Amino acid sequence: MEAPLAETPTIEYLEFLRDAIFSAGTVDILEVGGGPQTFVHHPNARYTVLEFEEDTLATCNYADRKMIGDAQTFDFGSMKFDIVVFWNVLEHIPDPSLALSNVVATVREGGLVIIRGPSLKALKAIITRLTPHRFHVAFYRHILGHKNAGRAGHAPYVVSHSPKAEAEELDRFLDKAGFEKIFGQQYDGDQVALLKEYSYALFQGYRIASKLAGWLSFGAFGGRESDFVAIYRKLPVTVAPV
């Protein structure tokens, strides 16, 4: 069995997003970080993908426009979008705040920012930081079933895990940037579920270690769901009376 390439969206996320995107016209969507599929579907979507690696960008067959560049410094010029998506991306960027600041400036009033990523205080993320990249590749190949894992254009990619990519930090940053959080969900992603299918003993060991980490750190680490997804809406700009 081969696991989903970038984590299956939850039913709650899909239902909320369906209601949040009510436009009958063209919806311009910018996805930062590419892949073979999108997680923001709309019948009238026009997809732009910004990707750092050419091999990965080549897999984005759904994209109407493909751009190579770094989200932290890319010049978008006059481009504007209705939705901006960071799906399993910010944990790979050295300065997530810089990337967010640059990218969310392109969001139209009332537009959405969608972010999905790992909870950096959960045990899964801690293990990721403490183990070498070759361990991640082996996990993808032998447990998740991705035969091409680690090859050009294929996950897993090297992570930065900047503290600025933690869910609470993103909430604070986007609140200051003029966005309101309209949806948030913490949950265990596909990797944890597939670990249980691969070896129930390993899964139980992971669960016990997660609870132990939470206990030893007085709740600061471990003992929580492995991943999160959040949706933010850009608020109207208010002009102070003269």
PDB file of C-alpha atoms in Angstrom:
ATOM      1  CA  MET A   1       0.000   0.000   0.000  1.00  0.00           C
ATOM      2  CA  GLU A   2       1.342   3.443  -0.917  1.00  0.00           C
ATOM      3  CA  ALA A   3       0.442   6.344   1.350  1.00  0.00           C
ATOM      4  CA  PRO A   4      -0.968   9.608   0.034  1.00  0.00           C
ATOM      5  CA  LEU A   5       1.755  11.911  -1.235  1.00  0.00           C
ATOM      6  CA  ALA A   6       1.008  14.871   0.998  1.00  0.00           C
ATOM      7  CA  GLU A   7      -1.508  13.739   3.629  1.00  0.00           C
ATOM      8  CA  THR A   8      -5.194  13.204   2.996  1.00  0.00           C
ATOM      9  CA  PRO A   9      -7.405  16.235   3.805  1.00  0.00           C
ATOM     10  CA  THR A  10      -9.922  15.651   6.587  1.00  0.00           C
ATOM     11  CA  ILE A  11     -13.655  15.547   5.909  1.00  0.00           C
ATOM     12  CA  GLU A  12     -14.140  18.572   8.174  1.00  0.00           C
ATOM     13  CA  TYR A  13     -11.630  20.607   6.164  1.00  0.00           C
ATOM     14  CA  LEU A  14     -13.178  19.637   2.826  1.00  0.00           C
ATOM     15  CA  GLU A  15     -16.701  20.467   3.969  1.00  0.00           C
ATOM     16  CA  PHE A  16     -15.687  23.829   5.425  1.00  0.00           C
ATOM     17  CA  LEU A  17     -13.686  24.758   2.351  1.00  0.00           C
ATOM     18  CA  ARG A  18     -16.582  23.888   0.058  1.00  0.00           C
ATOM     19  CA  ASP A  19     -18.774  26.390   1.887  1.00  0.00           C
ATOM     20  CA  ALA A  20     -16.010  29.013   2.207  1.00  0.00           C
ATOM     21  CA  ILE A  21     -15.340  29.194  -1.545  1.00  0.00           C
ATOM     22  CA  PHE A  22     -18.687  30.488  -2.779  1.00  0.00           C
ATOM     23  CA  SER A  23     -17.540  32.309  -5.931  1.00  0.00           C
ATOM     24  CA  ALA A  24     -19.203  31.253  -9.172  1.00  0.00           C
ATOM     25  CA  GLY A  25     -16.539  33.024 -11.214  1.00  0.00           C
ATOM     26  CA  THR A  26     -12.858  32.268 -11.744  1.00  0.00           C
ATOM     27  CA  VAL A  27     -10.949  31.591  -8.537  1.00  0.00           C
ATOM     28  CA  ASP A  28      -7.238  32.399  -8.733  1.00  0.00           C
ATOM     29  CA  ILE A  29      -5.273  30.012  -6.516  1.00  0.00           C
ATOM     30  CA  LEU A  30      -1.577  30.254  -5.696  1.00  0.00           C
ATOM     31  CA  GLU A  31       0.007  27.110  -4.331  1.00  0.00           C
ATOM     32  CA  VAL A  32       3.408  27.550  -2.731  1.00  0.00           C
ATOM     33  CA  GLY A  33       5.180  24.245  -3.124  1.00  0.00           C
ATOM     34  CA  GLY A  34       4.009  21.924  -5.851  1.00  0.00           C
ATOM     35  CA  GLY A  35       3.122  18.293  -6.319  1.00  0.00           C
ATOM     36  CA  PRO A  36       1.051  15.960  -8.466  1.00  0.00           C
ATOM     37  CA  GLN A  37      -2.258  17.023  -6.910  1.00  0.00           C
ATOM     38  CA  THR A  38      -4.016  19.982  -5.320  1.00  0.00           C
ATOM     39  CA  PHE A  39      -5.938  19.996  -2.057  1.00  0.00           C
ATOM     40  CA  VAL A  40      -8.069  23.009  -2.980  1.00  0.00           C
ATOM     41  CA  HIS A  41     -10.571  21.982  -5.624  1.00  0.00           C
ATOM     42  CA  HIS A  42     -12.913  24.361  -7.431  1.00  0.00           C
ATOM     43  CA  PRO A  43     -14.531  23.889 -10.859  1.00  0.00           C
ATOM     44  CA  ASN A  44     -13.480  27.375 -11.968  1.00  0.00           C
ATOM     45  CA  ALA A  45     -10.022  27.404 -10.387  1.00  0.00           C
ATOM     46  CA  ARG A  46      -7.016  28.869 -12.167  1.00  0.00           C
ATOM     47  CA  TYR A  47      -3.925  27.414 -10.524  1.00  0.00           C
ATOM     48  CA  THR A  48      -0.530  29.068 -10.206  1.00  0.00           C
ATOM     49  CA  VAL A  49       2.249  27.046  -8.582  1.00  0.00           C
ATOM     50  CA  LEU A  50       5.436  28.526  -7.135  1.00  0.00           C
ATOM     51  CA  GLU A  51       8.051  25.860  -6.542  1.00  0.00           C
ATOM     52  CA  PHE A  52      11.719  25.958  -5.599  1.00  0.00           C
ATOM     53  CA  GLU A  53      12.742  22.759  -7.446  1.00  0.00           C
ATOM     54  CA  GLU A  54      12.219  22.188 -11.159  1.00  0.00           C
ATOM     55  CA  ASP A  55      11.813  18.406 -10.761  1.00  0.00           C
ATOM     56  CA  THR A  56       8.915  18.900  -8.355  1.00  0.00           C
ATOM     57  CA  LEU A  57       7.336  21.626 -10.475  1.00  0.00           C
ATOM     58  CA  ALA A  58       7.295  19.226 -13.429  1.00  0.00           C
ATOM     59  CA  THR A  59       4.849  16.978 -11.526  1.00  0.00           C
ATOM     60  CA  CYS A  60       2.244  19.774 -11.184  1.00  0.00           C
ATOM     61  CA  ASN A  61       0.188  18.803 -14.213  1.00  0.00           C
ATOM     62  CA  TYR A  62      -2.926  20.587 -12.911  1.00  0.00           C
ATOM     63  CA  ALA A  63      -1.195  24.012 -12.865  1.00  0.00           C
ATOM     64  CA  ASP A  64      -2.192  26.673 -15.394  1.00  0.00           C
ATOM     65  CA  ARG A  65       0.956  28.645 -14.635  1.00  0.00           C
ATOM     66  CA  LYS A  66       4.246  27.364 -13.193  1.00  0.00           C
ATOM     67  CA  MET A  67       6.905  29.553 -11.605  1.00  0.00           C
ATOM     68  CA  ILE A  68      10.335  28.705 -10.215  1.00  0.00           C
ATOM     69  CA  GLY A  69      11.444  30.685  -7.193  1.00  0.00           C
ATOM     70  CA  ASP A  70      11.856  31.063  -3.443  1.00  0.00           C
ATOM     71  CA  ALA A  71       8.690  32.128  -1.592  1.00  0.00           C
ATOM     72  CA  GLN A  72      10.803  34.209   0.770  1.00  0.00           C
ATOM     73  CA  THR A  73      12.072  36.508  -1.995  1.00  0.00           C
ATOM     74  CA  PHE A  74       9.972  35.927  -5.140  1.00  0.00           C
ATOM     75  CA  ASP A  75       8.763  39.099  -6.857  1.00  0.00           C
ATOM     76  CA  PHE A  76       5.052  38.688  -7.593  1.00  0.00           C
ATOM     77  CA  GLY A  77       4.733  42.098  -9.182  1.00  0.00           C
ATOM     78  CA  SER A  78       1.057  42.962  -9.609  1.00  0.00           C
ATOM     79  CA  MET A  79      -0.235  39.367  -9.239  1.00  0.00           C
ATOM     80  CA  LYS A  80      -3.276  38.926  -6.996  1.00  0.00           C
ATOM     81  CA  PHE A  81      -4.970  35.738  -5.801  1.00  0.00           C
ATOM     82  CA  ASP A  82      -8.194  34.678  -4.142  1.00  0.00           C
ATOM     83  CA  ILE A  83      -6.575  31.783  -2.289  1.00  0.00           C
ATOM     84  CA  VAL A  84      -2.994  31.099  -1.237  1.00  0.00           C
ATOM     85  CA  VAL A  85      -2.029  27.586  -0.143  1.00  0.00           C
ATOM     86  CA  PHE A  86       0.923  26.326   1.917  1.00  0.00           C
ATOM     87  CA  TRP A  87       0.380  22.557   2.068  1.00  0.00           C
ATOM     88  CA  ASN A  88       3.238  20.876   3.945  1.00  0.00           C
ATOM     89  CA  VAL A  89       5.557  23.709   2.946  1.00  0.00           C
ATOM     90  CA  LEU A  90       6.370  26.138   5.763  1.00  0.00           C
ATOM     91  CA  GLU A  91       8.219  23.494   7.795  1.00  0.00           C
ATOM     92  CA  HIS A  92      10.753  23.314   4.941  1.00  0.00           C
ATOM     93  CA  ILE A  93      11.379  27.064   4.715  1.00  0.00           C
ATOM     94  CA  PRO A  94      14.161  28.648   6.810  1.00  0.00           C
ATOM     95  CA  ASP A  95      12.109  31.793   7.564  1.00  0.00           C
ATOM     96  CA  PRO A  96       8.365  31.071   7.354  1.00  0.00           C
ATOM     97  CA  SER A  97       7.474  34.616   8.446  1.00  0.00           C
ATOM     98  CA  LEU A  98       9.432  36.085   5.544  1.00  0.00           C
ATOM     99  CA  ALA A  99       7.706  33.741   3.090  1.00  0.00           C
ATOM    100  CA  LEU A 100       4.275  34.487   4.546  1.00  0.00           C
ATOM    101  CA  SER A 101       4.837  38.231   4.541  1.00  0.00           C
ATOM    102  CA  ASN A 102       5.875  38.120   0.892  1.00  0.00           C
ATOM    103  CA  VAL A 103       3.122  35.802  -0.288  1.00  0.00           C
ATOM    104  CA  VAL A 104       0.044  36.973   1.651  1.00  0.00           C
ATOM    105  CA  ALA A 105       0.507  40.467   0.239  1.00  0.00           C
ATOM    106  CA  THR A 106      -0.896  39.007  -2.987  1.00  0.00           C
ATOM    107  CA  VAL A 107      -4.210  37.960  -1.369  1.00  0.00           C
ATOM    108  CA  ARG A 108      -7.275  39.953  -2.389  1.00  0.00           C
ATOM    109  CA  GLU A 109      -9.597  41.376   0.252  1.00  0.00           C
ATOM    110  CA  GLY A 110     -11.820  38.560   1.510  1.00  0.00           C
ATOM    111  CA  GLY A 111      -9.386  35.985   0.123  1.00  0.00           C
ATOM    112  CA  LEU A 112      -8.117  32.919   1.959  1.00  0.00           C
ATOM    113  CA  VAL A 113      -4.790  31.600   3.215  1.00  0.00           C
ATOM    114  CA  ILE A 114      -4.717  27.837   3.779  1.00  0.00           C
ATOM    115  CA  ILE A 115      -1.888  26.269   5.781  1.00  0.00           C
ATOM    116  CA  ARG A 116      -1.341  22.608   6.518  1.00  0.00           C
ATOM    117  CA  GLY A 117       1.690  21.238   8.339  1.00  0.00           C
ATOM    118  CA  PRO A 118       3.087  19.271  11.262  1.00  0.00           C
ATOM    119  CA  SER A 119       2.616  20.286  14.868  1.00  0.00           C
ATOM    120  CA  LEU A 120       6.247  21.011  15.720  1.00  0.00           C
ATOM    121  CA  LYS A 121       5.744  20.141  19.395  1.00  0.00           C
ATOM    122  CA  ALA A 122       4.262  16.706  18.633  1.00  0.00           C
ATOM    123  CA  LEU A 123       6.440  13.607  18.892  1.00  0.00           C
ATOM    124  CA  LYS A 124       6.405  13.016  15.129  1.00  0.00           C
ATOM    125  CA  ALA A 125       8.038  16.382  14.480  1.00  0.00           C
ATOM    126  CA  ILE A 126      10.516  15.900  17.327  1.00  0.00           C
ATOM    127  CA  ILE A 127      11.607  12.566  15.847  1.00  0.00           C
ATOM    128  CA  THR A 128      11.935  14.232  12.443  1.00  0.00           C
ATOM    129  CA  ARG A 129      14.285  16.877  13.858  1.00  0.00           C
ATOM    130  CA  LEU A 130      16.411  14.390  15.794  1.00  0.00           C
ATOM    131  CA  THR A 131      16.943  11.880  12.988  1.00  0.00           C
ATOM    132  CA  PRO A 132      18.981  12.188   9.766  1.00  0.00           C
ATOM    133  CA  HIS A 133      17.301  12.682   6.393  1.00  0.00           C
ATOM    134  CA  ARG A 134      18.204   9.147   5.294  1.00  0.00           C
ATOM    135  CA  PHE A 135      15.975   7.863   8.115  1.00  0.00           C
ATOM    136  CA  HIS A 136      13.065   9.871   6.687  1.00  0.00           C
ATOM    137  CA  VAL A 137      13.708   8.419   3.236  1.00  0.00           C
ATOM    138  CA  ALA A 138      13.730   4.880   4.644  1.00  0.00           C
ATOM    139  CA  PHE A 139      10.444   5.537   6.478  1.00  0.00           C
ATOM    140  CA  TYR A 140       8.799   6.775   3.270  1.00  0.00           C
ATOM    141  CA  ARG A 141      10.067   3.818   1.243  1.00  0.00           C
ATOM    142  CA  HIS A 142       9.519   0.917   3.620  1.00  0.00           C
ATOM    143  CA  ILE A 143       6.582   2.014   5.785  1.00  0.00           C
ATOM    144  CA  LEU A 144       4.660   4.470   3.592  1.00  0.00           C
ATOM    145  CA  GLY A 145       5.444   2.499   0.425  1.00  0.00           C
ATOM    146  CA  HIS A 146       6.900   5.303  -1.745  1.00  0.00           C
ATOM    147  CA  LYS A 147       9.443   3.544  -3.959  1.00  0.00           C
ATOM    148  CA  ASN A 148      10.809   6.834  -5.351  1.00  0.00           C
ATOM    149  CA  ALA A 149      11.180   8.502  -1.953  1.00  0.00           C
ATOM    150  CA  GLY A 150      14.222  10.751  -1.737  1.00  0.00           C
ATOM    151  CA  ARG A 151      14.764  10.961  -5.484  1.00  0.00           C
ATOM    152  CA  ALA A 152      14.594  14.226  -7.404  1.00  0.00           C
ATOM    153  CA  GLY A 153      11.065  15.636  -7.314  1.00  0.00           C
ATOM    154  CA  HIS A 154       9.861  13.205  -4.644  1.00  0.00           C
ATOM    155  CA  ALA A 155       9.294  13.553  -0.894  1.00  0.00           C
ATOM    156  CA  PRO A 156      10.568  13.552   1.750  1.00  0.00           C
ATOM    157  CA  TYR A 157      12.286  16.918   1.525  1.00  0.00           C
ATOM    158  CA  VAL A 158      14.777  18.331   4.004  1.00  0.00           C
ATOM    159  CA  VAL A 159      13.003  20.156   6.841  1.00  0.00           C
ATOM    160  CA  SER A 160      13.932  23.358   8.666  1.00  0.00           C
ATOM    161  CA  HIS A 161      11.247  23.230  11.389  1.00  0.00           C
ATOM    162  CA  SER A 162      11.611  26.884  12.280  1.00  0.00           C
ATOM    163  CA  PRO A 163       9.608  27.701  15.424  1.00  0.00           C
ATOM    164  CA  LYS A 164       7.832  30.301  13.273  1.00  0.00           C
ATOM    165  CA  ALA A 165       6.074  27.412  11.466  1.00  0.00           C
ATOM    166  CA  GLU A 166       4.275  26.279  14.641  1.00  0.00           C
ATOM    167  CA  ALA A 167       0.488  26.665  14.418  1.00  0.00           C
ATOM    168  CA  GLU A 168       0.235  29.164  17.295  1.00  0.00           C
ATOM    169  CA  GLU A 169       2.961  31.362  15.802  1.00  0.00           C
ATOM    170  CA  LEU A 170       1.194  31.359  12.433  1.00  0.00           C
ATOM    171  CA  ASP A 171      -2.046  32.424  14.138  1.00  0.00           C
ATOM    172  CA  ARG A 172      -0.294  35.382  15.741  1.00  0.00           C
ATOM    173  CA  PHE A 173       1.529  36.400  12.580  1.00  0.00           C
ATOM    174  CA  LEU A 174      -1.546  36.334  10.364  1.00  0.00           C
ATOM    175  CA  ASP A 175      -3.664  38.118  12.949  1.00  0.00           C
ATOM    176  CA  LYS A 176      -1.183  41.008  12.866  1.00  0.00           C
ATOM    177  CA  ALA A 177      -1.187  40.855   9.057  1.00  0.00           C
ATOM    178  CA  GLY A 178      -4.937  41.521   8.927  1.00  0.00           C
ATOM    179  CA  PHE A 179      -6.371  37.996   8.690  1.00  0.00           C
ATOM    180  CA  GLU A 180      -8.936  36.236  10.850  1.00  0.00           C
ATOM    181  CA  LYS A 181      -8.791  32.508  11.509  1.00  0.00           C
ATOM    182  CA  ILE A 182     -12.029  30.940  10.324  1.00  0.00           C
ATOM    183  CA  PHE A 183     -11.124  27.239  10.584  1.00  0.00           C
ATOM    184  CA  GLY A 184      -8.596  25.215  12.538  1.00  0.00           C
ATOM    185  CA  GLN A 185      -8.128  21.516  13.178  1.00  0.00           C
ATOM    186  CA  GLN A 186      -5.507  19.400  14.940  1.00  0.00           C
ATOM    187  CA  TYR A 187      -5.426  15.741  13.928  1.00  0.00           C
ATOM    188  CA  ASP A 188      -3.206  12.702  13.405  1.00  0.00           C
ATOM    189  CA  GLY A 189      -2.137  12.572   9.762  1.00  0.00           C
ATOM    190  CA  ASP A 190      -1.747   9.633   7.416  1.00  0.00           C
ATOM    191  CA  GLN A 191       1.769   8.809   8.561  1.00  0.00           C
ATOM    192  CA  VAL A 192       0.642   7.980  12.085  1.00  0.00           C
ATOM    193  CA  ALA A 193      -2.315   5.935  10.819  1.00  0.00           C
ATOM    194  CA  LEU A 194      -0.097   3.986   8.414  1.00  0.00           C
ATOM    195  CA  LEU A 195       2.439   3.302  11.153  1.00  0.00           C
ATOM    196  CA  LYS A 196      -0.378   1.514  12.988  1.00  0.00           C
ATOM    197  CA  GLU A 197      -1.126  -0.578   9.891  1.00  0.00           C
ATOM    198  CA  TYR A 198       2.557  -1.398   9.391  1.00  0.00           C
ATOM    199  CA  SER A 199       3.226  -2.424  12.992  1.00  0.00           C
ATOM    200  CA  TYR A 200       0.797  -2.145  15.860  1.00  0.00           C
ATOM    201  CA  ALA A 201       3.710  -2.606  18.281  1.00  0.00           C
ATOM    202  CA  LEU A 202       5.570   0.388  16.804  1.00  0.00           C
ATOM    203  CA  PHE A 203       2.375   2.429  16.876  1.00  0.00           C
ATOM    204  CA  GLN A 204       1.807   1.613  20.534  1.00  0.00           C
ATOM    205  CA  GLY A 205       5.428   2.495  21.260  1.00  0.00           C
ATOM    206  CA  TYR A 206       4.915   5.834  19.527  1.00  0.00           C
ATOM    207  CA  ARG A 207       1.765   6.520  21.558  1.00  0.00           C
ATOM    208  CA  ILE A 208       3.446   5.652  24.848  1.00  0.00           C
ATOM    209  CA  ALA A 209       6.500   7.762  24.006  1.00  0.00           C
ATOM    210  CA  SER A 210       4.246  10.675  23.036  1.00  0.00           C
ATOM    211  CA  LYS A 211       2.395  10.562  26.350  1.00  0.00           C
ATOM    212  CA  LEU A 212       5.680  10.209  28.234  1.00  0.00           C
ATOM    213  CA  ALA A 213       7.141  13.247  26.454  1.00  0.00           C
ATOM    214  CA  GLY A 214       4.046  15.245  27.366  1.00  0.00           C
ATOM    215  CA  TRP A 215       4.300  14.182  30.995  1.00  0.00           C
ATOM    216  CA  LEU A 216       8.030  14.902  31.326  1.00  0.00           C
ATOM    217  CA  SER A 217       7.684  18.312  29.663  1.00  0.00           C
ATOM    218  CA  PHE A 218       4.557  19.250  31.663  1.00  0.00           C
ATOM    219  CA  GLY A 219       2.538  19.317  28.440  1.00  0.00           C
ATOM    220  CA  ALA A 220       4.967  21.418  26.392  1.00  0.00           C
ATOM    221  CA  PHE A 221       5.848  18.598  23.977  1.00  0.00           C
ATOM    222  CA  GLY A 222       4.331  15.335  22.770  1.00  0.00           C
ATOM    223  CA  GLY A 223       0.916  14.169  23.859  1.00  0.00           C
ATOM    224  CA  ARG A 224      -0.889  15.899  20.986  1.00  0.00           C
ATOM    225  CA  GLU A 225      -2.078  15.307  17.422  1.00  0.00           C
ATOM    226  CA  SER A 226       0.691  15.201  14.822  1.00  0.00           C
ATOM    227  CA  ASP A 227      -0.656  17.700  12.272  1.00  0.00           C
ATOM    228  CA  PHE A 228      -2.850  20.747  11.763  1.00  0.00           C
ATOM    229  CA  VAL A 229      -4.741  22.567   9.041  1.00  0.00           C
ATOM    230  CA  ALA A 230      -5.968  26.161   9.253  1.00  0.00           C
ATOM    231  CA  ILE A 231      -7.837  28.636   7.056  1.00  0.00           C
ATOM    232  CA  TYR A 232      -7.581  32.414   7.396  1.00  0.00           C
ATOM    233  CA  ARG A 233      -9.620  35.136   5.680  1.00  0.00           C
ATOM    234  CA  LYS A 234      -8.220  38.563   4.781  1.00  0.00           C
ATOM    235  CA  LEU A 235     -10.177  41.313   6.492  1.00  0.00           C
ATOM    236  CA  PRO A 236     -11.179  44.582   4.852  1.00  0.00           C
ATOM    237  CA  VAL A 237      -8.733  47.416   5.350  1.00  0.00           C
ATOM    238  CA  THR A 238     -10.192  49.960   7.736  1.00  0.00           C
ATOM    239  CA  VAL A 239      -9.308  53.603   7.234  1.00  0.00           C
ATOM    240  CA  ALA A 240      -9.193  55.743  10.368  1.00  0.00           C
ATOM    241  CA  PRO A 241     -11.409  58.840  10.213  1.00  0.00           C
ATOM    242  CA  VAL A 242      -9.558  62.084   9.563  1.00  0.00           C
TER     243      VAL A 242
END
